[in-house]
Coordinates of C-alpha atoms in Angstrom, one line a residue:
X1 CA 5.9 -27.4 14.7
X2 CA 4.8 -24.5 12.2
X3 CA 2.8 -22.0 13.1
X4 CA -0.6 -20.8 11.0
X5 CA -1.0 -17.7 9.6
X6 CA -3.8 -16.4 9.4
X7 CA -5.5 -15.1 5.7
X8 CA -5.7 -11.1 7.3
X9 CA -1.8 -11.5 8.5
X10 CA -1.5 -12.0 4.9
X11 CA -2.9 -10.0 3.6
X12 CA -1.4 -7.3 5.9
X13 CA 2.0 -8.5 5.3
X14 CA 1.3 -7.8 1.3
X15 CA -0.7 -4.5 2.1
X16 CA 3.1 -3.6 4.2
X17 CA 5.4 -5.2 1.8
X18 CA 3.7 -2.8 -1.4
X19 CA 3.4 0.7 0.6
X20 CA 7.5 0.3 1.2
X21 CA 7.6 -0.4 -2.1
X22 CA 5.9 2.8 -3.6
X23 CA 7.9 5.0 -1.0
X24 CA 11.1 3.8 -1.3
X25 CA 9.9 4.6 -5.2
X26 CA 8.9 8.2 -4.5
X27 CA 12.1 8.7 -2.6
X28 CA 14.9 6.9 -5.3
X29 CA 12.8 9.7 -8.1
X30 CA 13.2 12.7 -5.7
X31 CA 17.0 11.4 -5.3
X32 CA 17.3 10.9 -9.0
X33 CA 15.7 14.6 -9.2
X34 CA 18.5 16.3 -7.3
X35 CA 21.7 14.5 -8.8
X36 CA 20.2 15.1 -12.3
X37 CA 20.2 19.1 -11.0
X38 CA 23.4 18.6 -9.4
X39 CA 26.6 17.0 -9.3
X40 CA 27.2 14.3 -6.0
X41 CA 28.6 16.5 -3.7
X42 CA 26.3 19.4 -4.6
X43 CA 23.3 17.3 -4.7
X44 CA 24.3 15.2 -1.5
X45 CA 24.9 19.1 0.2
X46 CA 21.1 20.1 -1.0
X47 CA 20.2 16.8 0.9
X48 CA 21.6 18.1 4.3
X49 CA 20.4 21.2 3.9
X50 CA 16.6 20.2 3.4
X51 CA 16.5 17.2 6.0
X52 CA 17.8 20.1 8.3
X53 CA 15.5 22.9 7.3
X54 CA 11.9 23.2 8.3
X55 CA 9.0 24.1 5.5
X56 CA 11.6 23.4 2.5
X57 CA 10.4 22.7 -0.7
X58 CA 11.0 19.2 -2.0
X59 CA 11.6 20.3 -5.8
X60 CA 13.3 23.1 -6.6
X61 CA 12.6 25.5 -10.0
X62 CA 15.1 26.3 -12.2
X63 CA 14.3 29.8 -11.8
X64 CA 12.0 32.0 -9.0
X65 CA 8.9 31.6 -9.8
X66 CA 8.3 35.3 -8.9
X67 CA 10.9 36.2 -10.8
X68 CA 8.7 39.4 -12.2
X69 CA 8.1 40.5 -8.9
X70 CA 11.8 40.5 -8.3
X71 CA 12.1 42.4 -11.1
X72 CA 9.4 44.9 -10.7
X73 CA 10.5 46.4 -7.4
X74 CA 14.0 45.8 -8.3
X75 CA 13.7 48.6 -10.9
X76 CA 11.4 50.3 -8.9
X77 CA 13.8 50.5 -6.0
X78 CA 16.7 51.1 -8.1
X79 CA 15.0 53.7 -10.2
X80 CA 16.5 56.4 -13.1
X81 CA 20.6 55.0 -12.4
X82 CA 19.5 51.2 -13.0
X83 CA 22.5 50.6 -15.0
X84 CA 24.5 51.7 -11.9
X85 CA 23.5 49.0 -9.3
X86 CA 23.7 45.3 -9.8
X87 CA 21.9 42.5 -7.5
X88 CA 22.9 38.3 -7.2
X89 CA 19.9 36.6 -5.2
X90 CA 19.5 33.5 -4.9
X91 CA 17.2 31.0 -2.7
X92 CA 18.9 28.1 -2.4
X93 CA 16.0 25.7 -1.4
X94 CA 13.7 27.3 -3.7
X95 CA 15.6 27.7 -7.4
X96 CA 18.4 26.6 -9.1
X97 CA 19.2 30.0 -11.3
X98 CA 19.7 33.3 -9.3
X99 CA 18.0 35.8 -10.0
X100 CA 20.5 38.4 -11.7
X101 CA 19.4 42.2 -12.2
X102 CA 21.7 44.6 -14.7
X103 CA 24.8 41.6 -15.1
X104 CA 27.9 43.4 -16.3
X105 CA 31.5 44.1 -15.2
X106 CA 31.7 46.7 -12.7
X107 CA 34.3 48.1 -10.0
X108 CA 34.0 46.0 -7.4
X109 CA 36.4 47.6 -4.9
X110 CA 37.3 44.9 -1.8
X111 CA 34.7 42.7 -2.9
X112 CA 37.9 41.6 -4.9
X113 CA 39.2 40.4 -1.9
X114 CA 36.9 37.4 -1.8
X115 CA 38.8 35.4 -4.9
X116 CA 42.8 36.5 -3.1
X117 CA 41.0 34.4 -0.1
X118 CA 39.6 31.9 -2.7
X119 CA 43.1 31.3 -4.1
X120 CA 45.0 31.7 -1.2
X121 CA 42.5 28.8 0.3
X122 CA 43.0 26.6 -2.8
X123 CA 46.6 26.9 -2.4
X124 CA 46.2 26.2 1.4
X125 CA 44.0 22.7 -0.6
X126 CA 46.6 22.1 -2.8
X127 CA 49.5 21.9 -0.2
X128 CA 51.2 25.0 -2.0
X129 CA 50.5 26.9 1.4
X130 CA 50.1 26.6 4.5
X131 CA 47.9 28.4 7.3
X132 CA 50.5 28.5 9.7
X133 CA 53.3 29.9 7.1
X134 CA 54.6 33.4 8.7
X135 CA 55.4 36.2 6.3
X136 CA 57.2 39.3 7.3
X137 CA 55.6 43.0 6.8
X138 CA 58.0 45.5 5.3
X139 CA 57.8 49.6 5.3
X140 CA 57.0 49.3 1.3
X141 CA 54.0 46.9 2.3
X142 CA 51.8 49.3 4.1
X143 CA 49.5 51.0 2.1
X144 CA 46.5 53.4 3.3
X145 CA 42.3 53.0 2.8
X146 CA 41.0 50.3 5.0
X147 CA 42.9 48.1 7.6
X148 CA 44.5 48.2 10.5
X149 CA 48.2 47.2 9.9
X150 CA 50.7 50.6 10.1
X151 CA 54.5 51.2 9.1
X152 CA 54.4 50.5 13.1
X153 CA 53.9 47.1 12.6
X154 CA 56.9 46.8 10.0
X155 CA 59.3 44.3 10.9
X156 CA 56.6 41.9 12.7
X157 CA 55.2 38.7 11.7
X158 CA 51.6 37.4 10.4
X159 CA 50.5 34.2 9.7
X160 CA 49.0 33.2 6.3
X161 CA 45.8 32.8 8.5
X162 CA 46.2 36.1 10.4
X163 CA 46.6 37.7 6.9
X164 CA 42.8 36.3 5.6
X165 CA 41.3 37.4 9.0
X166 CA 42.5 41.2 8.3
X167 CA 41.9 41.4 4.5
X168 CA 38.4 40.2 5.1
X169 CA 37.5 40.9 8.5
X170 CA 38.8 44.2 9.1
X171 CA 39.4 44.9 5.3
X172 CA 43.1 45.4 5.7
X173 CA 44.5 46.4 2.1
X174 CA 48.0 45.8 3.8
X175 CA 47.2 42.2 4.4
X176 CA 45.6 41.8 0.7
X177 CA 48.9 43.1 -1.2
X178 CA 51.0 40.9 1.3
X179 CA 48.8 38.0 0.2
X180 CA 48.6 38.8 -4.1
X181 CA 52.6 39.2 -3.8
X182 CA 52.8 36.0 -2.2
X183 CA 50.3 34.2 -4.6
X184 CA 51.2 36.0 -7.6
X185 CA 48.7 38.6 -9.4
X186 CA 49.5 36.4 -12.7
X187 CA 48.6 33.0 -10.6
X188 CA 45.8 34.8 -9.6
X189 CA 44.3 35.8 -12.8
X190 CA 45.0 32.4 -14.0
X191 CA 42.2 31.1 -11.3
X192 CA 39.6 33.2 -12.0
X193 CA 39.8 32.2 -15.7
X194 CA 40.3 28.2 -14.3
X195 CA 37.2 28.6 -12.3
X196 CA 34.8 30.5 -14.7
X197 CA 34.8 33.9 -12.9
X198 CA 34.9 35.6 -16.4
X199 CA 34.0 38.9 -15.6
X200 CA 36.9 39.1 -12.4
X201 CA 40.4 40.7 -13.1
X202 CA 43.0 41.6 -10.9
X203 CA 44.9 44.7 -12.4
X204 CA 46.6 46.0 -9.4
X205 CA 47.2 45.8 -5.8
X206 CA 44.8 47.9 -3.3
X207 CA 45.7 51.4 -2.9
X208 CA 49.0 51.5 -5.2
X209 CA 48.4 53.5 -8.0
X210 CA 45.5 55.1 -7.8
X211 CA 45.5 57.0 -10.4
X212 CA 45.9 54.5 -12.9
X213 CA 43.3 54.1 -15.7
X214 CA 43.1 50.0 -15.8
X215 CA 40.7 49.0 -12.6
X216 CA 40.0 45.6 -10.8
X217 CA 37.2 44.6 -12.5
X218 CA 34.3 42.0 -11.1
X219 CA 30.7 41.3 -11.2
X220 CA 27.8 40.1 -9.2
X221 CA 27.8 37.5 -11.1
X222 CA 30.9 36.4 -10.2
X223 CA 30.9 37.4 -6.9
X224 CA 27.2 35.1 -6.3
X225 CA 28.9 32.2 -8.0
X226 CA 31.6 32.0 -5.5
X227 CA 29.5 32.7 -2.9
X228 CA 27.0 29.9 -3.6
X229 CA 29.7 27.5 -4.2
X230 CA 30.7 28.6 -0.8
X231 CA 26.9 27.8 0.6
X232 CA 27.7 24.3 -0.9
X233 CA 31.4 23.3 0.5
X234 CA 32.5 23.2 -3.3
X235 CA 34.8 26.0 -3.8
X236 CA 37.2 24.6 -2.4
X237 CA 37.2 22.0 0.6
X238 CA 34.8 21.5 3.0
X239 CA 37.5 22.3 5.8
X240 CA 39.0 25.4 3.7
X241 CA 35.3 25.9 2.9
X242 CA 34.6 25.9 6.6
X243 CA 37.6 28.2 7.6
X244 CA 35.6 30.9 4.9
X245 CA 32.9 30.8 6.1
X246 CA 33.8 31.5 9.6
X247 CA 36.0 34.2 8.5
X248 CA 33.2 36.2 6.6
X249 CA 30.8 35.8 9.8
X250 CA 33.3 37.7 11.7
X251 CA 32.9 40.7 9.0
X252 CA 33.1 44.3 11.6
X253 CA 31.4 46.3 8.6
X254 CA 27.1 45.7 9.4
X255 CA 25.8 49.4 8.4
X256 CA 24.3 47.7 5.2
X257 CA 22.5 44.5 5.0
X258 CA 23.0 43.6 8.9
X259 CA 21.2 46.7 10.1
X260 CA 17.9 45.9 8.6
X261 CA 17.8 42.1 7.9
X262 CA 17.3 40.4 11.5
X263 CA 17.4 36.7 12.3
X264 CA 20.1 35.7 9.8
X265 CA 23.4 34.8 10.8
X266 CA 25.3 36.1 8.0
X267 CA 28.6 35.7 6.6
X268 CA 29.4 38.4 3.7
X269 CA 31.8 40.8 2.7
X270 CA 31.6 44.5 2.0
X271 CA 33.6 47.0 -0.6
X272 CA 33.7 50.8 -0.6
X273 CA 36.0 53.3 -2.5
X274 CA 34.8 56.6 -4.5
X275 CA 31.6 56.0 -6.2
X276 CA 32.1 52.1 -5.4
X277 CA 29.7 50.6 -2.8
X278 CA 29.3 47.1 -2.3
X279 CA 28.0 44.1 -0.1
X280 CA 27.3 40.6 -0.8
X281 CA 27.0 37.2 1.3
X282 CA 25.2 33.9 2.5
X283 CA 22.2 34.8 5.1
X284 CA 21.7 31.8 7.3
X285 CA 18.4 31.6 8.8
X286 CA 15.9 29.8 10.9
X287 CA 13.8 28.1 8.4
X288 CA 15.6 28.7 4.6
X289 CA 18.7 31.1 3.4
X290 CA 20.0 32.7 0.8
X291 CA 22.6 34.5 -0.9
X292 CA 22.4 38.1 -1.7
X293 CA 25.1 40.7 -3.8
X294 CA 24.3 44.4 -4.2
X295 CA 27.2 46.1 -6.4
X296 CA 27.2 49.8 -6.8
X297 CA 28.8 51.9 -9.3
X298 CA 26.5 55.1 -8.8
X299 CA 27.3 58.8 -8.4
X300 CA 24.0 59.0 -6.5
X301 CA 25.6 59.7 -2.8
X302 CA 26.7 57.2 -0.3
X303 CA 23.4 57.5 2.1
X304 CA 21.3 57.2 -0.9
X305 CA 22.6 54.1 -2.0
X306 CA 23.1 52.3 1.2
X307 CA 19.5 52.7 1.6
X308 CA 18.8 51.4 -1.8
X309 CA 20.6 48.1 -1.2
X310 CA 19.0 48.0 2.4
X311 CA 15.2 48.5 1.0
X312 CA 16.2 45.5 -1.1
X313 CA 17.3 43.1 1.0
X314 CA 14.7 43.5 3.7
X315 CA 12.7 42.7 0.8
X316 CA 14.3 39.5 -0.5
X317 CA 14.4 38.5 2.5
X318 CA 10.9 39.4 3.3
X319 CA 10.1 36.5 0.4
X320 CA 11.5 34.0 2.6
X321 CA 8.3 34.0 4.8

């Protein structure tokens, strides 16, 4: 026996069946939207991070719209040596372009580290290396400067895995030339140019040769780009990606950027030798993050620049409210 339905169930069921339509609409455009912007990993990891964020913009700019106002306090922070300090921010939710102040190539002292973990990872990817691998440390390995590997340790063992916790962690420049004479400075070289860092050379291993005129050379450029790659699980794997990511939140150096930004959980990487002061990485927060890189090259003192780059971040990050 059918059953009669009624002229207003009718007309609800057509009032129902049209509002799916147009949202289902909106939603396939604002999905077209972000793999036009991106490519399907990228646009898929833009996805998680706005369903998981509160108070995210749907549509992102291609570049901050107060992109003056960066500027303007930028230079008025930075002041007479502006050609001596470099900044990568970037708001992830909010723009597609960083915003980049005085891009050029620049000493980046252990900053350089980042792209021997970068390669040693995509080795690790690539089945060239593995995390478990054990490698031997020698008298001639042990260098001075930053680390915490001695000729006391000659003779034991670390672990390819051991040897990225103490180059970024504690900094070790022991564990660094342990890890460029396993992957090869050549091989090395050859992946920075493969991956579009254009302004990143490696010229020599840390603390050999000090004197020498040629200098590792990087930018903040550079450095942003990997990091933001690392912010979407595309610089390598999401597992190696992961492993990175975890590493750099363990970083022991927080006089910069952790002292005055609060209410991030950041994973970053720091650099200081001479004149060189650097600091650079992703800030994870509550509501929105984003990725910051301060590169000095100044004669200004150390103080004076520390609280340069700190004045800065507390106000990028002061734009995320």
């Amino acid at each position: 026996m059918k059953m009669k339905i009624s002229r207003s169930t009718k007309l609800k069921r057509i009032v129902t069946f049209f509002g799916l339509v147009v949202i289902l609409e909106a939603g396939g455009m604002a999905t077209a939207f972000l793999w036009q912007h991106h490519d399907g990993r990228e646009a898929a990891a833009l996805a998680a991070e706005m369903t998981g964020k509160e108070n995210m913009p749907l549509v992102r700019a291609d570049r901050a719209v107060d992109e003056d106002e960066l500027f303007a306090y930028t230079t008025q922070v930075i002041g007479a040596n502006n050609k001596q300090l470099a900044v990568y921010f970037l708001r992830p939710g909010r723009e597609v372009e960083p915003f980049i102040y005085n891009q050029r190539r620049m000493f980046p002292a252990s900053m350089i580290k980042l792209f021997v973990m970068a390669k040693t990872m995509q080795d690790v990817h690539d089945g060239r290396l593995s995390l478990e691998e054990q490698l031997t440390i020698r008298k001639q390995d042990v260098v001075g400067g930053a680390g915490v590997t001695t000729w006391y340790n000659a003779g034991e063992k670390r672990t390819i895995a051991q040897l990225i916790r103490l180059m970024v962690v504690e900094s070790d420049n022991t564990a660094t030339n342990m890890l460029i004479d396993k992957l090869g400075m050549a091989n090395i070289n050859q992946y920075l140019q493969q991956y579009g860092y254009k302004d990143t050379l490696l010229v020599h291993k840390l603390m050999v040769n000090k004197k020498a005129s040629n200098k590792n050379l990087s930018s903040v450029r550079d450095i942003g780009h990997l990091l933001t790659n690392l912010y979407y699980h595309q610089l390598v794997g999401e597992k190696e990606d992961a492993f990175m990511i975890d590493i750099l939140k363990q970083q022991r150096d927080k006089e910069c950027f952790p002292a005055v930004v609060s209410g991030y959980d950041i994973a970053h990487k720091t650099g200081e030798v001479n004149s060189v002061y650097a600091d650079g990485g992703i800030f994870y927060g509550p509501q929105e993050d984003f990725i910051l890189v301060a590169l000095s090259n100044s004669s200004e003192g150390r103080v004076e620049v520390i609280h340069k780059m700190q004045k800065l971040a507390k106000f990028y990050a002061g734009t995320m409210q």
